[in-house]
CSV table of C-alpha atoms in Angstrom, one decimal:
chain,number,residue,atom,x,y,z
A,18,MET,CA,-12.4,-34.9,10.4
A,19,PRO,CA,-14.9,-34.9,7.5
A,20,LEU,CA,-13.5,-35.6,4.1
A,21,LEU,CA,-15.4,-34.1,1.1
A,22,GLY,CA,-14.3,-36.5,-1.5
A,23,THR,CA,-15.3,-34.4,-4.5
A,24,SER,CA,-14.1,-31.2,-6.0
A,25,TYR,CA,-17.2,-30.6,-8.1
A,26,SER,CA,-18.2,-27.5,-6.2
A,27,PHE,CA,-14.9,-25.8,-6.7
A,28,LEU,CA,-14.5,-26.7,-10.4
A,29,TYR,CA,-18.0,-25.8,-11.6
A,30,GLU,CA,-17.6,-22.1,-10.9
A,31,ILE,CA,-14.5,-20.0,-11.6
A,32,PHE,CA,-16.1,-16.7,-10.8
A,33,GLY,CA,-17.3,-16.2,-7.3
A,34,GLY,CA,-19.2,-19.4,-6.7
A,35,ILE,CA,-16.5,-20.5,-4.4
A,36,LEU,CA,-18.0,-18.2,-1.7
A,37,ASN,CA,-21.3,-20.1,-1.7
A,38,VAL,CA,-19.4,-23.4,-1.6
A,39,ILE,CA,-17.4,-22.2,1.4
A,40,ASN,CA,-20.5,-21.0,3.2
A,41,LYS,CA,-22.3,-24.3,2.6
A,42,MET,CA,-19.3,-26.3,3.8
A,43,ALA,CA,-19.1,-24.3,7.0
A,44,GLU,CA,-22.8,-24.8,7.7
A,45,LYS,CA,-22.7,-28.5,7.1
A,46,TYR,CA,-19.3,-29.6,8.5
A,47,PRO,CA,-17.5,-28.6,11.7
A,48,SER,CA,-14.2,-26.9,11.6
A,49,PRO,CA,-11.6,-28.1,10.7
A,50,THR,CA,-12.9,-29.7,7.5
A,51,GLN,CA,-10.9,-31.5,4.8
A,52,PHE,CA,-11.8,-31.1,1.2
A,53,TYR,CA,-10.5,-31.1,-2.4
A,54,VAL,CA,-9.7,-28.2,-4.6
A,55,ALA,CA,-9.1,-29.7,-8.0
A,56,HIS,CA,-6.9,-32.7,-7.1
A,57,LYS,CA,-5.3,-31.0,-4.0
A,58,VAL,CA,-6.3,-31.8,-0.4
A,59,LEU,CA,-6.9,-28.8,1.8
A,60,VAL,CA,-8.2,-28.2,5.3
A,61,GLY,CA,-10.7,-25.4,5.9
A,62,ILE,CA,-10.7,-23.6,9.3
A,63,TYR,CA,-13.6,-21.4,10.1
A,64,GLU,CA,-13.7,-20.9,13.9
A,65,PRO,CA,-12.1,-17.7,15.3
A,66,ASP,CA,-10.2,-19.5,18.2
A,67,GLN,CA,-8.8,-22.0,15.7
A,68,ILE,CA,-7.9,-19.3,13.2
A,69,LYS,CA,-6.0,-17.5,16.0
A,70,ILE,CA,-3.9,-20.7,16.7
A,71,VAL,CA,-2.9,-21.0,13.1
A,72,LEU,CA,-2.1,-17.4,12.4
A,73,ARG,CA,0.0,-16.9,15.5
A,74,SER,CA,1.9,-20.2,15.4
A,75,LYS,CA,5.5,-20.0,14.4
A,76,ASN,CA,5.0,-23.4,12.7
A,77,CYS,CA,2.4,-22.0,10.3
A,78,LEU,CA,4.4,-19.4,8.4
A,79,ASP,CA,4.8,-21.2,5.1
A,80,LYS,CA,2.3,-20.3,2.4
A,81,SER,CA,-0.2,-22.8,1.1
A,82,ILE,CA,-0.3,-24.4,-2.3
A,83,ILE,CA,-3.2,-22.1,-3.2
A,84,TYR,CA,-0.6,-19.3,-3.8
A,85,LYS,CA,1.4,-21.4,-6.2
A,86,TYR,CA,0.1,-19.7,-9.3
A,87,GLY,CA,0.5,-16.3,-7.7
A,88,GLU,CA,4.2,-17.0,-7.9
A,89,SER,CA,4.0,-16.2,-11.6
A,90,LEU,CA,3.2,-12.6,-10.5
A,91,PHE,CA,5.3,-12.3,-7.4
A,92,GLY,CA,8.1,-14.7,-7.8
A,93,THR,CA,9.8,-15.0,-4.4
A,94,GLY,CA,8.3,-11.7,-3.2
A,95,LEU,CA,7.0,-11.2,0.3
A,96,LEU,CA,3.5,-12.5,-0.4
A,97,THR,CA,4.4,-15.9,-1.9
A,98,ALA,CA,8.0,-16.5,-0.7
A,99,PRO,CA,8.8,-19.7,1.3
A,100,VAL,CA,9.4,-18.9,5.0
A,101,TYR,CA,13.2,-18.9,4.8
A,102,ILE,CA,13.1,-16.2,2.1
A,103,TRP,CA,10.1,-14.4,3.7
A,104,THR,CA,12.0,-13.9,7.0
A,105,ARG,CA,14.8,-11.9,5.2
A,106,SER,CA,12.3,-10.1,3.0
A,107,ARG,CA,10.3,-8.9,5.9
A,108,ARG,CA,13.3,-7.5,7.6
A,109,MET,CA,14.3,-5.7,4.4
A,110,ILE,CA,10.9,-4.2,3.8
A,111,ALA,CA,9.7,-3.4,7.3
A,112,PRO,CA,11.6,0.0,7.6
A,113,ILE,CA,9.7,1.3,4.6
A,114,PHE,CA,6.4,1.3,6.6
A,115,ASN,CA,7.6,2.8,9.9
A,116,ALA,CA,6.0,5.9,11.4
A,117,TYR,CA,8.6,8.2,10.0
A,118,MET,CA,8.2,6.9,6.4
A,119,LEU,CA,4.4,7.1,6.6
A,120,LYS,CA,4.6,10.8,7.5
A,121,LYS,CA,6.9,11.3,4.6
A,122,PHE,CA,4.6,9.5,2.2
A,123,PHE,CA,1.6,11.5,3.4
A,124,LYS,CA,2.6,14.4,1.0
A,125,VAL,CA,2.3,12.0,-1.9
A,126,PHE,CA,-1.1,10.7,-0.7
A,127,ALA,CA,-2.4,14.2,-0.5
A,128,LYS,CA,-0.9,15.4,-3.8
A,129,LYS,CA,-2.2,12.4,-5.8
A,130,ALA,CA,-5.7,12.7,-4.2
A,131,LEU,CA,-5.8,16.3,-5.4
A,132,ILE,CA,-4.8,15.4,-8.9
A,133,LEU,CA,-7.6,12.8,-8.9
A,134,ASN,CA,-10.0,15.4,-7.6
A,135,GLU,CA,-9.2,17.8,-10.5
A,136,GLU,CA,-9.6,15.0,-13.0
A,137,LEU,CA,-13.0,14.1,-11.6
A,138,GLU,CA,-14.2,17.7,-11.7
A,139,GLN,CA,-14.3,17.4,-15.5
A,140,ILE,CA,-16.1,14.1,-15.4
A,141,ALA,CA,-18.7,15.4,-13.0
A,142,GLN,CA,-19.9,17.9,-15.5
A,143,ASN,CA,-21.2,15.1,-17.8
A,144,ASN,CA,-23.5,13.5,-15.2
A,145,ASN,CA,-23.0,10.1,-16.7
A,146,GLU,CA,-22.5,6.8,-15.0
A,147,ILE,CA,-18.9,5.8,-15.0
A,148,VAL,CA,-16.7,2.9,-14.0
A,149,PHE,CA,-15.0,4.6,-11.2
A,150,LEU,CA,-12.4,1.9,-10.6
A,151,LYS,CA,-10.1,2.9,-13.4
A,152,TYR,CA,-9.7,6.5,-12.1
A,153,ILE,CA,-8.9,5.2,-8.6
A,154,ALA,CA,-6.5,2.6,-10.0
A,155,LYS,CA,-4.5,5.3,-11.9
A,156,CYS,CA,-4.3,7.4,-8.7
A,157,VAL,CA,-3.2,4.6,-6.5
A,158,LEU,CA,-0.6,3.2,-8.8
A,159,GLY,CA,0.8,6.7,-9.0
A,160,ILE,CA,0.9,6.8,-5.2
A,161,THR,CA,2.6,3.4,-5.0
A,162,CYS,CA,5.3,4.3,-7.5
A,163,ASP,CA,5.9,7.7,-6.1
A,164,THR,CA,6.3,6.5,-2.5
A,165,MET,CA,8.8,4.0,-3.7
A,166,ASP,CA,10.5,6.7,-5.9
A,167,ILE,CA,9.9,4.6,-9.0
A,168,LYS,CA,9.7,7.0,-11.9
A,169,MET,CA,7.5,5.8,-14.8
A,170,GLU,CA,6.6,7.6,-18.0
A,171,THR,CA,2.9,7.8,-18.6
A,172,ASP,CA,2.9,5.2,-21.3
A,173,ILE,CA,4.9,2.8,-19.2
A,174,LEU,CA,2.5,3.4,-16.3
A,175,HIS,CA,-0.5,2.5,-18.5
A,176,GLN,CA,1.3,-0.6,-19.7
A,177,PHE,CA,1.9,-1.6,-16.1
A,178,MET,CA,-1.8,-1.2,-15.2
A,179,LYS,CA,-2.7,-3.5,-18.2
A,180,ALA,CA,0.0,-6.0,-17.3
A,181,ILE,CA,-1.1,-6.3,-13.7
A,182,LYS,CA,-4.8,-6.8,-14.7
A,183,ARG,CA,-3.8,-9.5,-17.3
A,184,LEU,CA,-1.5,-11.4,-15.0
A,185,LYS,CA,-4.2,-11.7,-12.3
A,186,GLU,CA,-6.6,-13.0,-15.0
A,187,ILE,CA,-4.1,-15.6,-16.1
A,188,ALA,CA,-3.3,-16.7,-12.5
A,189,ARG,CA,-6.9,-17.1,-11.7
A,190,TYR,CA,-7.7,-19.0,-14.9
A,191,ARG,CA,-4.8,-21.4,-14.4
A,192,PHE,CA,-5.7,-22.1,-10.8
A,193,TRP,CA,-9.0,-23.6,-11.9
A,194,LYS,CA,-7.7,-25.6,-14.9
A,195,ILE,CA,-6.0,-28.7,-13.7
A,196,TYR,CA,-4.3,-29.5,-17.0
A,197,LEU,CA,-2.5,-26.2,-16.8
A,198,HIS,CA,-1.0,-26.8,-13.4
A,199,PRO,CA,2.2,-28.4,-14.6
A,200,ASP,CA,4.7,-25.7,-15.6
A,201,ILE,CA,6.0,-27.8,-18.5
A,202,ILE,CA,2.5,-27.8,-20.1
A,203,PHE,CA,1.5,-24.3,-19.2
A,204,ASN,CA,4.7,-22.8,-20.5
A,205,LEU,CA,4.0,-24.3,-24.0
A,206,THR,CA,0.5,-22.7,-24.2
A,207,ALA,CA,-0.3,-19.3,-25.8
A,208,MET,CA,-1.3,-18.1,-22.3
A,209,GLY,CA,2.0,-19.3,-20.8
A,210,ARG,CA,4.0,-17.5,-23.5
A,211,GLU,CA,1.9,-14.3,-23.0
A,212,GLN,CA,2.6,-14.4,-19.2
A,213,LYS,CA,6.3,-14.8,-19.9
A,214,LYS,CA,6.3,-11.8,-22.2
A,215,ILE,CA,4.4,-9.6,-19.7
A,216,LEU,CA,6.7,-10.6,-16.8
A,217,ASN,CA,9.8,-9.9,-18.9
A,218,PHE,CA,8.5,-6.4,-19.6
A,219,MET,CA,7.7,-5.7,-16.0
A,220,GLN,CA,11.0,-7.1,-14.7
A,221,ALA,CA,13.0,-5.3,-17.3
A,222,ALA,CA,11.3,-2.0,-16.4
A,223,ILE,CA,11.9,-2.5,-12.7
A,224,ASP,CA,15.4,-3.7,-13.2
A,225,LYS,CA,16.3,-0.6,-15.1
A,226,MET,CA,14.9,1.6,-12.3
A,227,ILE,CA,16.9,-0.3,-9.7
A,228,GLN,CA,20.1,0.2,-11.7
A,229,GLN,CA,19.4,3.9,-12.0
A,230,ARG,CA,19.0,4.2,-8.3
A,231,ILE,CA,22.2,2.1,-7.7
A,232,ASN,CA,24.1,4.4,-10.0
A,233,HIS,CA,22.7,7.4,-8.1
A,234,SER,CA,23.4,5.8,-4.7
A,235,ASN,CA,27.1,5.5,-5.4
A,236,THR,CA,27.4,9.1,-4.3
A,237,VAL,CA,25.1,8.7,-1.3
A,238,LYS,CA,26.2,7.5,2.2
A,239,TYR,CA,23.2,5.8,3.8
A,240,ASN,CA,24.4,6.4,7.3
A,241,ASP,CA,24.4,10.1,6.8
A,242,ASP,CA,21.4,11.5,8.7
A,243,THR,CA,21.2,14.5,6.4
A,244,ILE,CA,20.4,12.3,3.4
A,245,ASP,CA,16.7,11.7,2.8
A,246,CYS,CA,16.7,8.3,1.3
A,247,SER,CA,13.7,7.0,-0.8
A,248,SER,CA,12.1,3.7,0.0
A,249,LEU,CA,13.7,2.2,-3.1
A,250,ASP,CA,17.1,3.4,-1.8
A,251,MET,CA,16.4,1.7,1.6
A,252,LEU,CA,15.5,-1.6,-0.2
A,253,ILE,CA,18.7,-1.5,-2.2
A,254,ALA,CA,20.8,-0.7,0.9
A,255,SER,CA,19.2,-3.4,3.1
A,256,SER,CA,19.4,-5.9,0.3
A,257,HIS,CA,23.2,-5.8,0.6
A,258,ILE,CA,22.9,-6.7,4.3
A,259,GLU,CA,20.5,-9.6,3.6
A,260,LYS,CA,22.4,-10.6,0.5
A,261,PHE,CA,19.5,-10.5,-1.9
A,262,THR,CA,19.9,-11.1,-5.6
A,263,ARG,CA,18.7,-8.5,-8.1
A,264,LYS,CA,15.9,-10.9,-9.0
A,265,GLU,CA,14.7,-11.1,-5.4
A,266,ILE,CA,14.8,-7.3,-5.1
A,267,CYS,CA,12.8,-7.1,-8.3
A,268,ASP,CA,10.2,-9.7,-7.1
A,269,ASN,CA,9.6,-7.7,-3.9
A,270,ILE,CA,9.2,-4.4,-5.7
A,271,ILE,CA,6.7,-6.0,-8.1
A,272,THR,CA,4.9,-7.6,-5.1
A,273,LEU,CA,4.6,-4.2,-3.4
A,274,ILE,CA,3.4,-2.5,-6.5
A,275,ILE,CA,0.7,-5.1,-7.3
A,276,THR,CA,-0.5,-5.9,-3.8
A,277,GLY,CA,-0.3,-2.3,-2.7
A,278,SER,CA,-2.0,-0.7,-5.6
A,279,ASP,CA,-4.6,-3.5,-6.0
A,280,SER,CA,-5.8,-3.7,-2.4
A,281,ILE,CA,-6.0,0.1,-1.9
A,282,THR,CA,-7.7,0.6,-5.3
A,283,PHE,CA,-10.3,-2.1,-4.6
A,284,THR,CA,-11.1,-1.0,-1.1
A,285,THR,CA,-11.3,2.7,-2.0
A,286,HIS,CA,-13.6,1.9,-4.9
A,287,LEU,CA,-15.9,-0.2,-2.8
A,288,VAL,CA,-16.1,2.4,-0.1
A,289,ILE,CA,-17.1,5.0,-2.6
A,290,PHE,CA,-19.7,2.6,-4.1
A,291,MET,CA,-21.1,2.0,-0.6
A,292,LEU,CA,-21.4,5.7,0.0
A,293,ALA,CA,-23.2,6.1,-3.3
A,294,ASN,CA,-25.4,3.1,-2.5
A,295,PHE,CA,-26.2,4.4,1.1
A,296,PRO,CA,-26.6,8.2,0.8
A,297,LYS,CA,-27.5,8.7,4.5
A,298,ILE,CA,-24.1,7.2,5.4
A,299,GLN,CA,-22.4,9.4,2.8
A,300,GLU,CA,-24.0,12.4,4.4
A,301,LYS,CA,-22.7,11.4,7.9
A,302,VAL,CA,-19.2,11.1,6.4
A,303,TYR,CA,-19.5,14.5,4.8
A,304,LYS,CA,-20.8,16.0,8.1
A,305,GLU,CA,-17.6,14.7,9.8
A,306,MET,CA,-15.6,16.4,7.0
A,307,LEU,CA,-17.4,19.7,7.7
A,308,ASP,CA,-16.6,19.4,11.4
A,309,ILE,CA,-12.9,19.1,10.5
A,310,TYR,CA,-12.5,21.5,7.5
A,311,GLY,CA,-15.6,23.7,7.6
A,312,MET,CA,-16.4,25.1,4.2
A,313,GLU,CA,-12.8,25.0,2.9
A,314,THR,CA,-12.3,23.0,-0.3
A,315,PRO,CA,-9.7,20.3,-0.7
A,316,ASN,CA,-7.6,22.6,-2.9
A,317,THR,CA,-7.4,25.4,-0.3
A,318,THR,CA,-7.2,23.1,2.7
A,319,PRO,CA,-5.7,19.6,1.7
A,320,VAL,CA,-5.9,16.7,4.2
A,321,LYS,CA,-3.1,16.9,6.8
A,322,TYR,CA,-1.6,14.0,8.7
A,323,ASP,CA,-3.1,14.9,12.1
A,324,ASP,CA,-6.6,15.2,10.5
A,325,ILE,CA,-6.7,11.4,10.0
A,326,GLN,CA,-7.0,10.9,13.8
A,327,ARG,CA,-10.2,12.9,13.8
A,328,MET,CA,-11.9,10.9,11.1
A,329,HIS,CA,-13.7,8.5,13.4
A,330,TYR,CA,-16.8,7.8,11.4
A,331,LEU,CA,-14.9,7.5,8.1
A,332,ASP,CA,-12.7,5.0,9.9
A,333,CYS,CA,-15.8,3.0,10.7
A,334,VAL,CA,-17.0,3.1,7.1
A,335,VAL,CA,-13.7,1.8,5.8
A,336,LYS,CA,-13.6,-1.0,8.4
A,337,GLU,CA,-17.2,-2.0,7.6
A,338,THR,CA,-16.3,-2.1,3.9
A,339,LEU,CA,-13.3,-4.3,4.7
A,340,ARG,CA,-15.5,-6.6,6.8
A,341,ILE,CA,-17.9,-7.3,3.9
A,342,PHE,CA,-15.3,-7.1,1.2
A,343,PRO,CA,-11.9,-8.2,2.6
A,344,THR,CA,-9.2,-7.5,0.0
A,345,VAL,CA,-7.6,-10.9,0.6
A,346,PRO,CA,-10.6,-13.2,1.0
A,347,LEU,CA,-8.7,-16.4,1.6
A,348,ILE,CA,-5.5,-17.0,3.5
A,349,GLY,CA,-3.5,-20.2,3.0
A,350,ARG,CA,-0.8,-21.7,5.3
A,351,LYS,CA,1.3,-24.9,5.1
A,352,LEU,CA,2.0,-26.5,8.5
A,353,MET,CA,5.7,-26.9,9.2
A,354,GLU,CA,5.0,-29.2,12.2
A,355,ASP,CA,2.0,-31.1,13.5
A,356,LEU,CA,-0.6,-28.7,15.0
A,357,LYS,CA,-3.5,-29.4,17.4
A,358,ILE,CA,-6.7,-27.8,16.4
A,359,GLY,CA,-9.6,-28.6,18.7
A,360,ASN,CA,-9.8,-32.4,19.0
A,361,HIS,CA,-7.7,-33.0,15.9
A,362,ILE,CA,-4.0,-33.2,15.1
A,363,LEU,CA,-3.2,-31.7,11.7
A,364,PRO,CA,-0.1,-33.4,10.4
A,365,LYS,CA,3.0,-31.5,9.1
A,366,GLY,CA,2.7,-30.5,5.5
A,367,THR,CA,-1.1,-29.9,5.7
A,368,ASP,CA,-2.4,-27.1,3.5
A,369,VAL,CA,-4.8,-24.9,5.6
A,370,VAL,CA,-7.3,-22.4,4.2
A,371,ILE,CA,-8.8,-19.7,6.3
A,372,PRO,CA,-11.8,-18.0,4.5
A,373,ILE,CA,-11.7,-14.5,6.0
A,374,ILE,CA,-14.7,-13.5,3.9
A,375,HIS,CA,-16.8,-16.3,5.5
A,376,LEU,CA,-15.7,-15.2,9.0
A,377,HIS,CA,-16.6,-11.6,8.3
A,378,ARG,CA,-20.0,-12.5,6.8
A,379,ASN,CA,-20.9,-15.1,9.5
A,380,GLU,CA,-24.1,-14.2,11.3
A,381,LYS,CA,-22.8,-16.0,14.4
A,382,TYR,CA,-20.4,-13.2,14.9
A,383,TRP,CA,-22.0,-10.3,12.9
A,384,PRO,CA,-25.8,-9.9,13.2
A,385,ASN,CA,-27.3,-9.2,9.8
A,386,PRO,CA,-23.9,-9.6,8.2
A,387,LEU,CA,-24.9,-8.3,4.7
A,388,THR,CA,-26.3,-5.1,6.1
A,389,PHE,CA,-23.9,-2.2,5.7
A,390,ASN,CA,-23.6,-0.7,9.2
A,391,PRO,CA,-20.5,1.3,10.0
A,392,ASP,CA,-21.8,1.7,13.6
A,393,ARG,CA,-20.6,-1.8,14.3
A,394,PHE,CA,-17.1,-0.3,14.6
A,395,LEU,CA,-17.9,2.4,17.1
A,396,PRO,CA,-15.6,2.1,20.1
A,397,ASP,CA,-18.3,0.9,22.6
A,398,LYS,CA,-19.6,-1.8,20.2
A,399,ILE,CA,-16.4,-3.2,18.8
A,400,LYS,CA,-15.1,-3.9,22.3
A,401,ALA,CA,-17.8,-6.6,22.6
A,402,ASN,CA,-16.3,-8.6,19.7
A,403,PRO,CA,-13.1,-10.7,20.1
A,404,SER,CA,-10.4,-9.5,17.8
A,405,TYR,CA,-10.4,-12.6,15.7
A,406,TYR,CA,-13.9,-11.9,14.4
A,407,TYR,CA,-12.3,-9.3,12.2
A,408,ILE,CA,-9.0,-9.9,10.4
A,409,PRO,CA,-8.9,-8.0,7.1
A,410,PHE,CA,-5.1,-7.8,7.2
A,411,SER,CA,-4.6,-11.3,8.5
A,412,ASP,CA,-2.7,-11.5,11.8
A,413,GLY,CA,0.3,-12.9,13.5
A,414,PRO,CA,3.9,-12.7,12.1
A,415,ARG,CA,2.8,-12.9,8.5
A,416,ASN,CA,0.2,-10.3,8.6
A,417,CYS,CA,-0.1,-7.5,6.0
A,418,ILE,CA,3.1,-5.4,6.4
A,419,GLY,CA,1.5,-2.3,4.7
A,420,MET,CA,-1.8,-2.1,6.5
A,421,ASN,CA,-1.2,1.3,8.1
A,422,TYR,CA,0.1,2.6,4.8
A,423,GLY,CA,-3.1,1.4,3.1
A,424,MET,CA,-5.5,2.7,5.6
A,425,ILE,CA,-4.0,6.2,5.6
A,426,ALA,CA,-3.9,6.3,1.8
A,427,ILE,CA,-7.5,5.2,1.6
A,428,LYS,CA,-8.7,7.8,4.1
A,429,VAL,CA,-6.8,10.7,2.4
A,430,ILE,CA,-8.4,9.9,-1.0
A,431,LEU,CA,-11.8,9.5,0.5
A,432,ALA,CA,-11.6,12.7,2.7
A,433,THR,CA,-10.5,14.6,-0.4
A,434,LEU,CA,-13.2,13.3,-2.7
A,435,VAL,CA,-16.2,13.4,-0.3
A,436,ARG,CA,-15.6,17.1,0.4
A,437,ALA,CA,-15.8,17.8,-3.4
A,438,PHE,CA,-18.4,15.4,-4.8
A,439,ILE,CA,-21.7,13.6,-4.1
A,440,PHE,CA,-21.6,10.0,-5.2
A,441,LYS,CA,-24.8,8.5,-6.6
A,442,VAL,CA,-26.2,5.3,-8.2
A,443,ASP,CA,-29.1,5.1,-10.5
A,444,LYS,CA,-30.5,2.2,-8.6
A,445,SER,CA,-29.3,0.8,-5.2
A,446,ILE,CA,-27.9,-2.7,-5.1
A,447,ASP,CA,-28.3,-5.3,-2.4
A,448,ILE,CA,-24.9,-6.4,-1.1
A,449,LYS,CA,-25.8,-10.0,-1.6
A,450,ASP,CA,-26.2,-9.3,-5.4
A,451,ILE,CA,-22.7,-8.0,-5.8
A,452,GLN,CA,-20.9,-11.0,-7.4
A,453,LEU,CA,-17.2,-11.5,-6.6
A,454,ASN,CA,-14.1,-13.0,-8.0
A,455,ILE,CA,-12.2,-14.8,-5.3
A,456,TYR,CA,-8.6,-15.7,-5.6
A,457,ILE,CA,-5.6,-13.9,-4.1
A,458,ILE,CA,-7.1,-10.4,-4.3
A,459,LEU,CA,-10.9,-9.8,-4.3
A,460,SER,CA,-12.6,-8.2,-7.3
A,461,THR,CA,-16.2,-7.8,-8.6
A,462,ILE,CA,-17.3,-9.7,-11.6
A,463,LYS,CA,-19.3,-6.8,-13.1
A,464,PRO,CA,-18.0,-3.3,-12.9
A,465,LEU,CA,-19.8,-1.1,-10.3
A,466,LYS,CA,-20.9,2.2,-11.9
A,467,ILE,CA,-21.6,5.4,-10.1
A,468,LYS,CA,-22.4,9.1,-10.9
A,469,ILE,CA,-20.5,12.0,-9.5
A,470,GLU,CA,-21.9,15.4,-8.8
A,471,LYS,CA,-19.9,18.4,-7.8
A,472,ARG,CA,-20.9,19.6,-4.3
A,473,ASN,CA,-22.5,23.0,-3.7
A,474,LEU,CA,-20.9,23.6,-0.4
A,475,GLN,CA,-23.3,26.3,0.8
A,476,GLN,CA,-26.4,24.2,0.0
A,477,ASN,CA,-25.0,21.0,1.5
A,478,SER,CA,-24.0,22.8,4.7
A,479,VAL,CA,-27.5,24.1,5.1
A,480,LYS,CA,-29.0,20.6,4.4
A,481,ILE,CA,-26.8,18.8,6.9
A,482,CYS,CA,-26.6,21.3,9.7
């Protein structure tokens, strides 16, 4: 197995250059390939059949060392927990995302989308370019908190948004600075002290909410079918069965808030930018909305749960966005036992990295990979591609537990906004020119700006029909 005995490529570029390095490695060396990140040895796996073996193996459930600095955000939450904790956490959290709860959450999705719609009506009057991300972020964080029945005052909500952003910056920065890796050193730095202060604020706020729900639940019997428990109530109740500490409950709630709000925000924002960047595709999405809702506005006819099943082209657009911009661009696993990959035996303890973003942008599997083409996901075309060519939510036992929740929330927001607004850019941008930050959750280096224009339903219907 090739050994790249230098880490220069990974150290020279904190922001996004890692994608180019991964692509060059994959072109030059066969999978699996051994390489260094800083002083740590990792094994990269790029081939779909090999990826399938890793993700579906019961001996590849532990998370890689690349998540170590995400622990400062998530503690022992579902994303970063060692497998013995993850198994219990998964059992505790899974009921929150069942079909019954998704239907219950749908009202929150629709309500928050309408609030965002009203907010954007004022902004549309100015006809200025805006950084749309912050409006989506506020909406989605509201969705995440409301579906968990976490009540936050407006100022606390804003502080949470700032805290999440800053913690991600710190984790990313620390990952690329070898001298900050030891906790004993990092904790003595100004950045280490700042991180501790932010985490103390978040944990105290969540802990207070947990205690309030516990006090409330003293009068509630969870086995009473007439009681409509919130997802936070369900977490608290199941934590008694799994014997979780208060800290572990708090870590999982923070994990759900950050990963849920961040991934939905980023994908929704990128879809809207793609629609602005490719107006013909935007018109096709709008035509589909007209077929479903006619001339009715979102305020008079909000999105309903059953409508989602009819949004076939919008589904293709979201999937194509996730192909090019997977929210989690890299997956890391630590082998719990020896594993055979191709002609190689990877020893127990090996840290494996799966670059989803490379797989999704590989022309071997996706012709013209940087061309935005939602038609790739039409039923007759997607059948031709093996499932492991496309894994935006990972796969296997440790896949994304909230993928259905996320997809529904994204479509509700988009279906609401596309009916009310036209999204535009002053100048279209080639996808290859969109620079990315790659760590745990994908982001863009430079903010993507768009203009929004309120739709004239009558004129647009004549134009499309």
